[in-house]
Amino acid sequence: MTQSIYGDLYQFSEMSGRMNMPVHQYLLATEPAIMFSTGTSSQAEWILPQIETILGGRPLKYLFISHMESDECGGYRIFQKKYPKIVIITSPFSARELAGFGYKGRIIVGNEGKPLIDGQLSLSFFDYPSEVHLQNGILVMDRGSGVFYSSDLFARDTSDGRVKDGRWTDVLQNIDTVLIPDEKKRLSLMKDLEHADPRFVASGHGVCVRCSSETYR
Ligand SMILES: [Fe+2]
Ligand SMILES: [Fe+2]
């Protein structure tokens, strides 16, 4: 049974042969609950029973999809089958793509400057130039828990272990020119994130970062 990695945040992890790196998905078991990425369809199959146990029969309300890639959303149909009323939160680009794949469930488009507040969740969104043709995906920060889901943003951090301590200002310096080759968009994202001040960076790949107030202020 998966243990909490930070407060109500649970990490599900698998080594992806295709990407040759660990792929992480996260459940934030707040009220309502939200999942950050589904993993591939095979990952979704083994994650879902654990989610059901952690939530103790409560429904999973939200599914956050940063961008259209199999490790981020390959299992979305399996999640929707288990939770038919699930609401997908994603970028405008991915919302259009999902419609094209025949998805008929509810979609909320995450916009910068338009937070989503629901119960314990207080979600802010950041444009993230991650898609093919550099169209935007999105990233998300829950201000209630202090959790920031960073998707592929820090994917090249190969530090050992599941969690390390760090300063947010230092973490931001790792935003990769390989993952975001457009210099203007990379600098713009760094500026947008400057004041996010998360307490925990839930990375889509590699090590997570615990940003204690003592270390980043
Ligand atoms: Fe990706
Ligand atoms: Fe990824």
PDB file of C-alpha atoms and ligand atoms in Angstrom:
ATOM      1  CA  MET A   1       0.000   0.000   0.000  1.00  0.00           C
ATOM      2  CA  THR A   2       1.413   3.382  -1.044  1.00  0.00           C
ATOM      3  CA  GLN A   3       2.390   5.685   1.816  1.00  0.00           C
ATOM      4  CA  SER A   4       1.770   9.418   1.844  1.00  0.00           C
ATOM      5  CA  ILE A   5       4.774  11.331   0.497  1.00  0.00           C
ATOM      6  CA  TYR A   6       3.670  14.699   1.913  1.00  0.00           C
ATOM      7  CA  GLY A   7       0.512  15.338   3.974  1.00  0.00           C
ATOM      8  CA  ASP A   8      -2.467  14.155   1.911  1.00  0.00           C
ATOM      9  CA  LEU A   9      -0.291  13.644  -1.191  1.00  0.00           C
ATOM     10  CA  TYR A  10       0.338  10.077  -2.406  1.00  0.00           C
ATOM     11  CA  GLN A  11       2.904   9.182  -5.062  1.00  0.00           C
ATOM     12  CA  PHE A  12       2.566   6.221  -7.457  1.00  0.00           C
ATOM     13  CA  SER A  13       5.747   5.397  -9.279  1.00  0.00           C
ATOM     14  CA  GLU A  14       6.901   3.136 -12.081  1.00  0.00           C
ATOM     15  CA  MET A  15      10.095   2.838 -14.078  1.00  0.00           C
ATOM     16  CA  SER A  16       9.178   3.538 -17.695  1.00  0.00           C
ATOM     17  CA  GLY A  17      11.217   1.479 -20.143  1.00  0.00           C
ATOM     18  CA  ARG A  18      10.138   3.727 -23.000  1.00  0.00           C
ATOM     19  CA  MET A  19      11.464   6.855 -21.274  1.00  0.00           C
ATOM     20  CA  ASN A  20      14.129   5.116 -19.200  1.00  0.00           C
ATOM     21  CA  MET A  21      13.189   7.177 -16.151  1.00  0.00           C
ATOM     22  CA  PRO A  22      10.752   6.925 -13.237  1.00  0.00           C
ATOM     23  CA  VAL A  23       7.255   8.193 -13.970  1.00  0.00           C
ATOM     24  CA  HIS A  24       5.231   9.507 -11.034  1.00  0.00           C
ATOM     25  CA  GLN A  25       1.534  10.164 -10.596  1.00  0.00           C
ATOM     26  CA  TYR A  26       0.001  11.783  -7.523  1.00  0.00           C
ATOM     27  CA  LEU A  27      -3.263  11.653  -5.627  1.00  0.00           C
ATOM     28  CA  LEU A  28      -4.037  14.640  -3.419  1.00  0.00           C
ATOM     29  CA  ALA A  29      -6.563  13.072  -1.066  1.00  0.00           C
ATOM     30  CA  THR A  30      -8.202  16.316  -0.037  1.00  0.00           C
ATOM     31  CA  GLU A  31     -11.961  16.968  -0.118  1.00  0.00           C
ATOM     32  CA  PRO A  32     -12.560  16.965  -3.041  1.00  0.00           C
ATOM     33  CA  ALA A  33      -9.723  14.733  -4.260  1.00  0.00           C
ATOM     34  CA  ILE A  34      -7.597  15.363  -7.342  1.00  0.00           C
ATOM     35  CA  MET A  35      -5.203  13.191  -9.354  1.00  0.00           C
ATOM     36  CA  PHE A  36      -2.167  14.738 -11.042  1.00  0.00           C
ATOM     37  CA  SER A  37      -1.678  12.631 -14.234  1.00  0.00           C
ATOM     38  CA  THR A  38      -2.981   9.116 -14.867  1.00  0.00           C
ATOM     39  CA  GLY A  39       0.192   7.409 -15.989  1.00  0.00           C
ATOM     40  CA  THR A  40       0.004   5.107 -18.994  1.00  0.00           C
ATOM     41  CA  SER A  41      -3.018   2.822 -19.316  1.00  0.00           C
ATOM     42  CA  SER A  42      -1.137  -0.069 -17.681  1.00  0.00           C
ATOM     43  CA  GLN A  43      -0.098   2.198 -14.771  1.00  0.00           C
ATOM     44  CA  ALA A  44      -3.689   3.368 -14.347  1.00  0.00           C
ATOM     45  CA  GLU A  45      -4.815  -0.253 -13.948  1.00  0.00           C
ATOM     46  CA  TRP A  46      -2.698  -0.842 -10.847  1.00  0.00           C
ATOM     47  CA  ILE A  47      -3.080   2.672  -9.420  1.00  0.00           C
ATOM     48  CA  LEU A  48      -6.887   2.742  -9.336  1.00  0.00           C
ATOM     49  CA  PRO A  49      -7.445   0.036  -6.673  1.00  0.00           C
ATOM     50  CA  GLN A  50      -4.983   1.884  -4.404  1.00  0.00           C
ATOM     51  CA  ILE A  51      -6.793   5.166  -4.960  1.00  0.00           C
ATOM     52  CA  GLU A  52     -10.049   3.512  -4.013  1.00  0.00           C
ATOM     53  CA  THR A  53      -8.506   2.244  -0.766  1.00  0.00           C
ATOM     54  CA  ILE A  54      -6.924   5.615   0.105  1.00  0.00           C
ATOM     55  CA  LEU A  55     -10.165   7.499  -0.574  1.00  0.00           C
ATOM     56  CA  GLY A  56     -12.177   4.934   1.379  1.00  0.00           C
ATOM     57  CA  GLY A  57     -14.948   4.880  -1.207  1.00  0.00           C
ATOM     58  CA  ARG A  58     -15.071   8.673  -1.753  1.00  0.00           C
ATOM     59  CA  PRO A  59     -15.162   9.601  -5.443  1.00  0.00           C
ATOM     60  CA  LEU A  60     -12.176  11.077  -7.255  1.00  0.00           C
ATOM     61  CA  LYS A  61     -13.552  14.380  -8.513  1.00  0.00           C
ATOM     62  CA  TYR A  62     -10.737  15.884 -10.585  1.00  0.00           C
ATOM     63  CA  LEU A  63      -8.081  14.633 -12.969  1.00  0.00           C
ATOM     64  CA  PHE A  64      -5.344  17.121 -13.869  1.00  0.00           C
ATOM     65  CA  ILE A  65      -3.688  16.571 -17.266  1.00  0.00           C
ATOM     66  CA  SER A  66      -0.722  18.837 -17.896  1.00  0.00           C
ATOM     67  CA  HIS A  67      -0.351  17.922 -21.564  1.00  0.00           C
ATOM     68  CA  MET A  68      -1.163  15.171 -24.060  1.00  0.00           C
ATOM     69  CA  GLU A  69       1.423  12.479 -23.543  1.00  0.00           C
ATOM     70  CA  SER A  70       0.867   8.863 -22.519  1.00  0.00           C
ATOM     71  CA  ASP A  71       2.541   9.148 -19.103  1.00  0.00           C
ATOM     72  CA  GLU A  72       0.364  12.173 -18.322  1.00  0.00           C
ATOM     73  CA  CYS A  73      -2.987  10.963 -19.621  1.00  0.00           C
ATOM     74  CA  GLY A  74      -2.693   7.508 -21.255  1.00  0.00           C
ATOM     75  CA  GLY A  75      -5.067   6.094 -18.623  1.00  0.00           C
ATOM     76  CA  TYR A  76      -7.804   8.743 -18.749  1.00  0.00           C
ATOM     77  CA  ARG A  77     -10.440   6.399 -20.183  1.00  0.00           C
ATOM     78  CA  ILE A  78      -9.743   3.853 -17.447  1.00  0.00           C
ATOM     79  CA  PHE A  79     -10.115   6.590 -14.807  1.00  0.00           C
ATOM     80  CA  GLN A  80     -13.365   7.753 -16.377  1.00  0.00           C
ATOM     81  CA  LYS A  81     -14.720   4.199 -16.442  1.00  0.00           C
ATOM     82  CA  LYS A  82     -14.051   3.907 -12.699  1.00  0.00           C
ATOM     83  CA  TYR A  83     -15.261   7.439 -11.892  1.00  0.00           C
ATOM     84  CA  PRO A  84     -17.832   8.356 -14.604  1.00  0.00           C
ATOM     85  CA  LYS A  85     -18.379  11.861 -13.211  1.00  0.00           C
ATOM     86  CA  ILE A  86     -14.675  12.734 -13.115  1.00  0.00           C
ATOM     87  CA  VAL A  87     -13.798  16.253 -14.330  1.00  0.00           C
ATOM     88  CA  ILE A  88     -10.633  16.693 -16.405  1.00  0.00           C
ATOM     89  CA  ILE A  89      -8.669  19.903 -15.863  1.00  0.00           C
ATOM     90  CA  THR A  90      -6.306  20.606 -18.736  1.00  0.00           C
ATOM     91  CA  SER A  91      -4.924  23.158 -21.207  1.00  0.00           C
ATOM     92  CA  PRO A  92      -6.959  24.615 -24.109  1.00  0.00           C
ATOM     93  CA  PHE A  93      -4.859  22.579 -26.552  1.00  0.00           C
ATOM     94  CA  SER A  94      -5.410  19.294 -24.683  1.00  0.00           C
ATOM     95  CA  ALA A  95      -9.122  20.048 -24.232  1.00  0.00           C
ATOM     96  CA  ARG A  96      -9.428  20.191 -28.027  1.00  0.00           C
ATOM     97  CA  GLU A  97      -7.388  17.010 -28.411  1.00  0.00           C
ATOM     98  CA  LEU A  98      -9.516  15.092 -25.894  1.00  0.00           C
ATOM     99  CA  ALA A  99     -12.666  16.044 -27.784  1.00  0.00           C
ATOM    100  CA  GLY A 100     -11.003  14.689 -30.929  1.00  0.00           C
ATOM    101  CA  PHE A 101     -10.317  11.403 -29.129  1.00  0.00           C
ATOM    102  CA  GLY A 102     -14.045  11.125 -28.428  1.00  0.00           C
ATOM    103  CA  TYR A 103     -13.947  12.113 -24.753  1.00  0.00           C
ATOM    104  CA  LYS A 104     -17.431  13.266 -23.782  1.00  0.00           C
ATOM    105  CA  GLY A 105     -16.947  13.886 -20.050  1.00  0.00           C
ATOM    106  CA  ARG A 106     -16.676  17.294 -18.392  1.00  0.00           C
ATOM    107  CA  ILE A 107     -13.538  19.333 -19.063  1.00  0.00           C
ATOM    108  CA  ILE A 108     -12.379  22.485 -17.279  1.00  0.00           C
ATOM    109  CA  VAL A 109      -9.741  24.522 -19.092  1.00  0.00           C
ATOM    110  CA  GLY A 110      -7.122  25.724 -16.601  1.00  0.00           C
ATOM    111  CA  ASN A 111      -6.367  29.392 -17.205  1.00  0.00           C
ATOM    112  CA  GLU A 112      -3.557  31.481 -15.783  1.00  0.00           C
ATOM    113  CA  GLY A 113      -5.072  34.144 -13.559  1.00  0.00           C
ATOM    114  CA  LYS A 114      -8.298  32.192 -13.031  1.00  0.00           C
ATOM    115  CA  PRO A 115      -7.982  30.001  -9.926  1.00  0.00           C
ATOM    116  CA  LEU A 116     -10.305  27.094  -9.246  1.00  0.00           C
ATOM    117  CA  ILE A 117     -11.506  26.955  -5.654  1.00  0.00           C
ATOM    118  CA  ASP A 118     -13.541  23.977  -4.480  1.00  0.00           C
ATOM    119  CA  GLY A 119     -13.641  22.814  -0.845  1.00  0.00           C
ATOM    120  CA  GLN A 120     -10.070  22.292   0.369  1.00  0.00           C
ATOM    121  CA  LEU A 121      -8.645  22.832  -3.109  1.00  0.00           C
ATOM    122  CA  SER A 122      -7.374  26.208  -4.244  1.00  0.00           C
ATOM    123  CA  LEU A 123      -5.783  25.612  -7.647  1.00  0.00           C
ATOM    124  CA  SER A 124      -3.687  28.098  -9.621  1.00  0.00           C
ATOM    125  CA  PHE A 125      -2.534  27.330 -13.148  1.00  0.00           C
ATOM    126  CA  PHE A 126       0.579  28.243 -15.115  1.00  0.00           C
ATOM    127  CA  ASP A 127       1.017  28.114 -18.888  1.00  0.00           C
ATOM    128  CA  TYR A 128       3.643  25.538 -19.727  1.00  0.00           C
ATOM    129  CA  PRO A 129       5.148  25.365 -23.244  1.00  0.00           C
ATOM    130  CA  SER A 130       5.325  21.592 -23.319  1.00  0.00           C
ATOM    131  CA  GLU A 131       3.249  20.455 -26.258  1.00  0.00           C
ATOM    132  CA  VAL A 132       4.316  19.506 -29.725  1.00  0.00           C
ATOM    133  CA  HIS A 133       4.719  22.737 -31.723  1.00  0.00           C
ATOM    134  CA  LEU A 134       5.274  24.426 -28.320  1.00  0.00           C
ATOM    135  CA  GLN A 135       1.582  25.001 -27.779  1.00  0.00           C
ATOM    136  CA  ASN A 136       0.830  25.335 -24.116  1.00  0.00           C
ATOM    137  CA  GLY A 137       0.188  22.651 -21.574  1.00  0.00           C
ATOM    138  CA  ILE A 138      -0.449  23.766 -17.996  1.00  0.00           C
ATOM    139  CA  LEU A 139       1.032  23.250 -14.550  1.00  0.00           C
ATOM    140  CA  VAL A 140      -0.868  23.468 -11.263  1.00  0.00           C
ATOM    141  CA  MET A 141      -0.306  24.631  -7.705  1.00  0.00           C
ATOM    142  CA  ASP A 142      -2.714  23.882  -4.848  1.00  0.00           C
ATOM    143  CA  ARG A 143      -2.353  26.787  -2.467  1.00  0.00           C
ATOM    144  CA  GLY A 144      -4.179  24.951   0.335  1.00  0.00           C
ATOM    145  CA  SER A 145      -1.657  22.120   0.632  1.00  0.00           C
ATOM    146  CA  GLY A 146       1.292  23.993  -0.886  1.00  0.00           C
ATOM    147  CA  VAL A 147       1.739  21.223  -3.491  1.00  0.00           C
ATOM    148  CA  PHE A 148       3.026  22.185  -6.953  1.00  0.00           C
ATOM    149  CA  TYR A 149       2.757  19.491  -9.652  1.00  0.00           C
ATOM    150  CA  SER A 150       5.691  20.095 -11.991  1.00  0.00           C
ATOM    151  CA  SER A 151       5.018  17.449 -14.677  1.00  0.00           C
ATOM    152  CA  ASP A 152       8.129  17.260 -16.945  1.00  0.00           C
ATOM    153  CA  LEU A 153       9.566  20.605 -15.879  1.00  0.00           C
ATOM    154  CA  PHE A 154      12.375  19.214 -13.691  1.00  0.00           C
ATOM    155  CA  ALA A 155      12.536  15.820 -15.386  1.00  0.00           C
ATOM    156  CA  ARG A 156      16.286  15.958 -15.736  1.00  0.00           C
ATOM    157  CA  ASP A 157      17.008  16.122 -11.986  1.00  0.00           C
ATOM    158  CA  THR A 158      18.737  12.770 -11.444  1.00  0.00           C
ATOM    159  CA  SER A 159      19.379  13.194  -7.692  1.00  0.00           C
ATOM    160  CA  ASP A 160      19.023  10.035  -5.590  1.00  0.00           C
ATOM    161  CA  GLY A 161      16.040   9.375  -3.367  1.00  0.00           C
ATOM    162  CA  ARG A 162      12.332  10.201  -3.487  1.00  0.00           C
ATOM    163  CA  VAL A 163      12.470  13.600  -1.773  1.00  0.00           C
ATOM    164  CA  LYS A 164      15.178  16.179  -1.187  1.00  0.00           C
ATOM    165  CA  ASP A 165      15.167  19.529   0.598  1.00  0.00           C
ATOM    166  CA  GLY A 166      15.722  22.641  -1.425  1.00  0.00           C
ATOM    167  CA  ARG A 167      15.082  26.326  -1.975  1.00  0.00           C
ATOM    168  CA  TRP A 168      12.388  27.243  -4.502  1.00  0.00           C
ATOM    169  CA  THR A 169      14.595  29.922  -6.006  1.00  0.00           C
ATOM    170  CA  ASP A 170      17.278  27.275  -6.684  1.00  0.00           C
ATOM    171  CA  VAL A 171      14.757  24.761  -8.042  1.00  0.00           C
ATOM    172  CA  LEU A 172      13.590  27.351 -10.579  1.00  0.00           C
ATOM    173  CA  GLN A 173      17.115  27.677 -11.955  1.00  0.00           C
ATOM    174  CA  ASN A 174      16.845  24.053 -13.164  1.00  0.00           C
ATOM    175  CA  ILE A 175      14.167  24.837 -15.730  1.00  0.00           C
ATOM    176  CA  ASP A 176      15.657  23.077 -18.657  1.00  0.00           C
ATOM    177  CA  THR A 177      16.526  24.620 -22.011  1.00  0.00           C
ATOM    178  CA  VAL A 178      16.172  21.182 -23.600  1.00  0.00           C
ATOM    179  CA  LEU A 179      12.597  20.768 -22.401  1.00  0.00           C
ATOM    180  CA  ILE A 180      11.728  24.420 -23.130  1.00  0.00           C
ATOM    181  CA  PRO A 181      13.986  25.488 -25.996  1.00  0.00           C
ATOM    182  CA  ASP A 182      12.117  28.748 -26.627  1.00  0.00           C
ATOM    183  CA  GLU A 183      14.122  31.192 -24.495  1.00  0.00           C
ATOM    184  CA  LYS A 184      11.358  33.788 -24.277  1.00  0.00           C
ATOM    185  CA  LYS A 185       8.792  31.227 -23.111  1.00  0.00           C
ATOM    186  CA  ARG A 186      11.264  29.663 -20.681  1.00  0.00           C
ATOM    187  CA  LEU A 187      12.052  32.993 -19.015  1.00  0.00           C
ATOM    188  CA  SER A 188       8.372  33.924 -18.937  1.00  0.00           C
ATOM    189  CA  LEU A 189       7.514  30.674 -17.137  1.00  0.00           C
ATOM    190  CA  MET A 190      10.339  31.229 -14.612  1.00  0.00           C
ATOM    191  CA  LYS A 191       8.971  34.697 -13.900  1.00  0.00           C
ATOM    192  CA  ASP A 192       5.387  33.398 -13.511  1.00  0.00           C
ATOM    193  CA  LEU A 193       6.554  30.770 -11.063  1.00  0.00           C
ATOM    194  CA  GLU A 194       8.784  33.064  -9.003  1.00  0.00           C
ATOM    195  CA  HIS A 195       6.046  33.826  -6.480  1.00  0.00           C
ATOM    196  CA  ALA A 196       4.414  30.390  -6.447  1.00  0.00           C
ATOM    197  CA  ASP A 197       6.431  29.492  -3.323  1.00  0.00           C
ATOM    198  CA  PRO A 198       5.299  25.856  -3.064  1.00  0.00           C
ATOM    199  CA  ARG A 199       5.969  23.873   0.082  1.00  0.00           C
ATOM    200  CA  PHE A 200       6.319  20.642  -1.934  1.00  0.00           C
ATOM    201  CA  VAL A 201       7.273  20.086  -5.587  1.00  0.00           C
ATOM    202  CA  ALA A 202       5.615  16.894  -6.856  1.00  0.00           C
ATOM    203  CA  SER A 203       7.746  16.050  -9.878  1.00  0.00           C
ATOM    204  CA  GLY A 204       6.405  13.993 -12.779  1.00  0.00           C
ATOM    205  CA  HIS A 205       9.809  12.316 -13.014  1.00  0.00           C
ATOM    206  CA  GLY A 206      12.758  11.991 -10.647  1.00  0.00           C
ATOM    207  CA  VAL A 207      13.111  13.488  -7.209  1.00  0.00           C
ATOM    208  CA  CYS A 208      10.521  15.643  -5.383  1.00  0.00           C
ATOM    209  CA  VAL A 209      11.582  18.754  -3.479  1.00  0.00           C
ATOM    210  CA  ARG A 210      10.435  19.767   0.002  1.00  0.00           C
ATOM    211  CA  CYS A 211      10.748  23.570   0.203  1.00  0.00           C
ATOM    212  CA  SER A 212      10.580  24.371   3.917  1.00  0.00           C
ATOM    213  CA  SER A 213       9.980  27.990   4.870  1.00  0.00           C
ATOM    214  CA  GLU A 214      13.403  27.968   6.574  1.00  0.00           C
ATOM    215  CA  THR A 215      15.108  27.041   3.316  1.00  0.00           C
ATOM    216  CA  TYR A 216      13.428  29.226   0.755  1.00  0.00           C
ATOM    217  CA  ARG A 217      12.608  32.402   2.630  1.00  0.00           C
TER     218      ARG A 217
HETATM  219 FE    FE B   1       5.517  15.012 -21.106  1.00  0.00          FE
HETATM  220 FE    FE B   2       6.227  13.246 -18.289  1.00  0.00          FE
END
